[in-house]
Short mmCIF file of C-alpha atoms in Angstrom, two decimals:
data_model
loop_
_atom_site.label_atom_id
_atom_site.label_comp_id
_atom_site.label_asym_id
_atom_site.label_seq_id
_atom_site.Cartn_x
_atom_site.Cartn_y
_atom_site.Cartn_z
CA UNK A 1 0.00 0.00 0.00
CA UNK A 2 0.96 3.63 -0.09
CA UNK A 3 1.48 6.33 2.46
CA UNK A 4 1.58 10.04 2.03
CA UNK A 5 5.37 10.28 1.97
CA UNK A 6 6.57 6.88 0.68
CA UNK A 7 7.93 5.74 -2.69
CA UNK A 8 5.48 4.52 -5.31
CA UNK A 9 4.54 0.90 -4.64
CA UNK A 10 3.19 -1.48 -7.24
CA UNK A 11 0.33 -3.95 -7.02
CA UNK A 12 0.06 -6.65 -9.69
CA UNK A 13 -3.15 -8.65 -10.02
CA UNK A 14 -4.81 -11.00 -12.46
CA UNK A 15 -7.86 -9.91 -14.39
CA UNK A 16 -10.97 -10.78 -12.44
CA UNK A 17 -9.29 -10.65 -9.04
CA UNK A 18 -10.22 -8.11 -6.41
CA UNK A 19 -7.65 -5.38 -5.73
CA UNK A 20 -7.02 -3.56 -2.49
CA UNK A 21 -4.96 -0.39 -2.45
CA UNK A 22 -4.03 1.08 0.90
CA UNK A 23 -3.22 4.56 2.07
CA UNK A 24 -2.06 5.88 5.43
CA UNK A 25 -2.83 9.51 6.00
CA UNK A 26 -1.03 11.77 8.38
CA UNK A 27 -3.35 14.40 9.78
CA UNK A 28 -6.04 13.46 12.27
CA UNK A 29 -7.80 16.73 11.41
CA UNK A 30 -8.43 15.58 7.84
CA UNK A 31 -12.14 15.22 7.29
CA UNK A 32 -12.56 14.50 3.59
CA UNK A 33 -10.79 11.88 1.50
CA UNK A 34 -10.72 11.20 -2.21
CA UNK A 35 -9.34 8.46 -4.39
CA UNK A 36 -8.11 9.38 -7.86
CA UNK A 37 -7.04 7.27 -10.81
CA UNK A 38 -4.35 8.51 -13.17
CA UNK A 39 -3.65 6.81 -16.46
CA UNK A 40 -0.36 7.37 -18.23
CA UNK A 41 -0.15 10.82 -19.81
CA UNK A 42 -3.45 12.00 -18.36
CA UNK A 43 -4.65 14.03 -15.42
CA UNK A 44 -6.05 12.42 -12.27
CA UNK A 45 -9.66 11.31 -12.44
CA UNK A 46 -12.04 11.20 -9.48
CA UNK A 47 -13.10 7.71 -8.41
CA UNK A 48 -14.80 7.96 -5.07
CA UNK A 49 -14.77 10.05 -1.92
CA UNK A 50 -15.64 9.64 1.73
CA UNK A 51 -16.14 12.00 4.63
CA UNK A 52 -14.87 11.43 8.13
CA UNK A 53 -18.35 10.78 9.51
CA UNK A 54 -18.48 7.58 7.44
CA UNK A 55 -16.39 4.41 7.52
CA UNK A 56 -17.47 2.87 4.24
CA UNK A 57 -18.75 4.04 0.90
CA UNK A 58 -19.52 2.04 -2.21
CA UNK A 59 -19.53 2.97 -5.85
CA UNK A 60 -19.64 0.97 -9.03
CA UNK A 61 -17.11 -1.84 -8.51
CA UNK A 62 -15.24 0.28 -5.96
CA UNK A 63 -15.47 0.55 -2.20
CA UNK A 64 -13.59 2.92 0.06
CA UNK A 65 -13.01 2.08 3.71
CA UNK A 66 -11.92 4.61 6.30
CA UNK A 67 -10.41 3.75 9.66
CA UNK A 68 -9.91 6.98 11.55
CA UNK A 69 -8.47 5.23 14.60
CA UNK A 70 -5.36 4.19 12.69
CA UNK A 71 -5.62 6.87 10.00
CA UNK A 72 -5.96 4.37 7.20
CA UNK A 73 -7.85 4.46 3.95
CA UNK A 74 -8.31 1.67 1.43
CA UNK A 75 -9.72 1.35 -2.06
CA UNK A 76 -11.18 -1.97 -3.07
CA UNK A 77 -11.76 -2.69 -6.75
CA UNK A 78 -13.95 -5.68 -7.52
CA UNK A 79 -13.33 -7.89 -10.56
CA UNK A 80 -10.32 -5.90 -11.67
CA UNK A 81 -10.07 -5.29 -15.41
CA UNK A 82 -7.09 -4.38 -17.63
CA UNK A 83 -8.60 -0.91 -17.99
CA UNK A 84 -8.10 -0.45 -14.26
CA UNK A 85 -4.34 -0.40 -14.76
CA UNK A 86 -3.22 3.05 -13.59
CA UNK A 87 -1.70 4.91 -10.68
CA UNK A 88 -4.13 5.42 -7.81
CA UNK A 89 -3.79 8.35 -5.42
CA UNK A 90 -5.47 9.02 -2.15
CA UNK A 91 -5.88 12.61 -1.03
CA UNK A 92 -6.59 13.82 2.46
CA UNK A 93 -8.30 17.15 2.78
CA UNK A 94 -8.09 19.65 5.57
CA UNK A 95 -10.41 22.60 5.59
CA UNK A 96 -8.43 25.81 5.50
CA UNK A 97 -8.84 29.29 4.13
CA UNK A 98 -12.40 28.56 3.17
CA UNK A 99 -11.54 25.64 0.97
CA UNK A 100 -10.31 22.12 1.19
CA UNK A 101 -6.53 21.99 0.84
CA UNK A 102 -5.66 18.52 -0.39
CA UNK A 103 -2.53 16.58 0.35
CA UNK A 104 -1.93 13.79 -2.12
CA UNK A 105 -0.19 10.54 -1.53
CA UNK A 106 2.47 9.51 -4.01
CA UNK A 107 0.33 6.82 -5.53
CA UNK A 108 0.18 3.08 -6.04
CA UNK A 109 0.68 1.62 -9.49
CA UNK A 110 -1.91 -1.06 -10.25
CA UNK A 111 -0.99 -3.52 -13.01
CA UNK A 112 -3.70 -5.87 -14.20
CA UNK A 113 -2.59 -8.92 -16.15
CA UNK A 114 -5.05 -10.39 -18.65
CA UNK B 1 -18.09 20.22 -23.53
CA UNK B 2 -14.34 20.41 -23.10
CA UNK B 3 -14.15 20.47 -19.28
CA UNK B 4 -10.70 21.79 -18.51
CA UNK B 5 -8.19 22.68 -21.16
CA UNK B 6 -4.55 23.51 -20.65
CA UNK B 7 -2.03 25.06 -22.98
CA UNK B 8 0.57 24.40 -24.09
CA UNK B 9 0.68 20.60 -23.96
CA UNK B 10 4.41 20.74 -23.51
CA UNK B 11 7.13 23.37 -23.53
CA UNK B 12 10.90 23.55 -23.35
CA UNK B 13 12.03 26.79 -21.80
CA UNK B 14 15.39 28.42 -21.16
CA UNK B 15 16.14 29.31 -17.56
CA UNK B 16 15.35 32.90 -16.74
CA UNK B 17 12.52 33.17 -19.23
CA UNK B 18 8.99 34.13 -18.30
CA UNK B 19 6.26 31.60 -19.02
CA UNK B 20 2.49 31.53 -18.56
CA UNK B 21 0.61 28.27 -18.47
CA UNK B 22 -3.00 28.65 -19.47
CA UNK B 23 -6.01 26.93 -17.94
CA UNK B 24 -9.63 27.34 -18.96
CA UNK B 25 -12.72 25.56 -17.71
CA UNK B 26 -16.21 25.66 -19.16
CA UNK B 27 -18.07 24.13 -16.22
CA UNK B 28 -18.60 27.43 -14.40
CA UNK B 29 -16.81 26.02 -11.39
CA UNK B 30 -16.06 28.46 -8.60
CA UNK B 31 -12.74 27.02 -7.48
CA UNK B 32 -9.59 26.39 -9.49
CA UNK B 33 -6.22 24.96 -8.57
CA UNK B 34 -2.70 24.53 -9.91
CA UNK B 35 -0.58 21.50 -9.03
CA UNK B 36 2.81 20.25 -10.02
CA UNK B 37 3.54 16.55 -10.25
CA UNK B 38 7.05 15.25 -9.87
CA UNK B 39 8.14 11.63 -9.95
CA UNK B 40 8.13 10.19 -6.46
CA UNK B 41 6.54 13.27 -4.92
CA UNK B 42 2.96 13.10 -6.09
CA UNK B 43 0.80 16.15 -6.66
CA UNK B 44 1.63 19.32 -4.78
CA UNK B 45 -0.64 22.35 -4.66
CA UNK B 46 0.94 25.58 -5.95
CA UNK B 47 -1.91 28.09 -5.80
CA UNK B 48 -5.66 28.00 -5.65
CA UNK B 49 -8.63 30.29 -6.15
CA UNK B 50 -11.93 29.80 -4.36
CA UNK B 51 -13.77 32.23 -6.61
CA UNK B 52 -13.08 34.82 -9.27
CA UNK B 53 -11.05 37.68 -7.86
CA UNK B 54 -9.44 35.70 -5.02
CA UNK B 55 -6.33 33.54 -4.85
CA UNK B 56 -4.43 31.66 -2.17
CA UNK B 57 -1.07 29.98 -1.70
CA UNK B 58 -0.68 26.26 -1.63
CA UNK B 59 2.17 24.07 -0.48
CA UNK B 60 4.79 25.21 -3.02
CA UNK B 61 3.94 28.76 -4.20
CA UNK B 62 7.44 30.24 -4.49
CA UNK B 63 8.41 31.23 -8.04
CA UNK B 64 4.82 31.13 -9.26
CA UNK B 65 1.99 33.64 -9.47
CA UNK B 66 -1.63 33.35 -10.48
CA UNK B 67 -4.57 35.58 -11.27
CA UNK B 68 -8.29 34.95 -11.48
CA UNK B 69 -9.86 37.79 -13.42
CA UNK B 70 -12.92 35.71 -14.34
CA UNK B 71 -14.55 32.39 -13.55
CA UNK B 72 -13.20 30.47 -16.51
CA UNK B 73 -9.49 31.29 -16.63
CA UNK B 74 -6.71 30.67 -14.14
CA UNK B 75 -3.26 31.29 -15.65
CA UNK B 76 -0.07 30.30 -13.86
CA UNK B 77 3.01 32.45 -14.43
CA UNK B 78 6.64 31.61 -13.87
CA UNK B 79 8.31 35.02 -13.75
CA UNK B 80 11.84 33.70 -14.19
CA UNK B 81 11.95 29.96 -14.78
CA UNK B 82 14.52 27.76 -13.04
CA UNK B 83 15.42 24.10 -13.76
CA UNK B 84 13.75 22.96 -10.51
CA UNK B 85 10.44 24.04 -12.03
CA UNK B 86 10.73 21.25 -14.58
CA UNK B 87 7.58 19.27 -13.91
CA UNK B 88 4.15 18.32 -15.16
CA UNK B 89 1.60 20.97 -14.24
CA UNK B 90 -2.06 20.17 -13.72
CA UNK B 91 -4.90 22.61 -13.46
CA UNK B 92 -8.07 21.50 -11.68
CA UNK B 93 -11.44 22.95 -10.82
CA UNK B 94 -14.28 22.18 -8.45
CA UNK B 95 -17.80 23.48 -8.24
CA UNK B 96 -17.51 24.37 -4.59
CA UNK B 97 -14.22 24.78 -2.70
CA UNK B 98 -15.82 23.54 0.48
CA UNK B 99 -17.01 20.16 -0.64
CA UNK B 100 -15.46 18.89 -3.17
CA UNK B 101 -14.40 16.82 -6.08
CA UNK B 102 -11.72 18.32 -8.27
CA UNK B 103 -11.65 17.75 -12.01
CA UNK B 104 -8.25 17.82 -13.63
CA UNK B 105 -6.99 19.02 -16.98
CA UNK B 106 -4.68 16.97 -19.20
CA UNK B 107 -1.52 18.66 -17.92
CA UNK B 108 1.39 20.68 -19.29
CA UNK B 109 4.83 19.13 -19.39
CA UNK B 110 7.39 21.87 -18.78
CA UNK B 111 11.13 21.45 -19.11
CA UNK B 112 13.41 24.27 -17.97
CA UNK B 113 16.97 24.04 -19.25
#
């Protein structure tokens, strides 16, 4: 998994498997979290978000889990497909100056083998 | 609907030159952001704007300036480029700075020699 501050890890999975990407965030005051997907040569793309008053949120084939006690976030991708191959970033957001100021993790590279 | 466009796509620039990276969004979003992305460091916020006419500093603002004269445009200027500003620059926008999901442009790859 990744942590805000560590080198880019890589997760390799077979097509059809479930993938779990982890993220440790640093600031206990963070109250909004987002997962982004970034394909090669493109900008990050929103996947799913979660607020600190929740511990789980589901989207289409994706689930985000939040454990505030240990400051840990995970992204679960069901039935991973080759098109899911990308770098995945978590971002923790702290409200400041009237806006959310995000801090991004360095990302996890997901490689899906057909 | 284009979303967010950035120009140029890529640029090679001599050190000491002035450069403006352009960003335009057509979603009428209130907030806009500039990030730089460096290998191994992830995305770092340079400047942001919650609404037209206002700007704020992010994590790495030194050497960069921004303006927000209208809702759609948020240019980033490097007054005197240095090699450490070699990076990929992403512009993003969000409907509401307080909530919110950011939508990113395709990026500008800048090389300062």
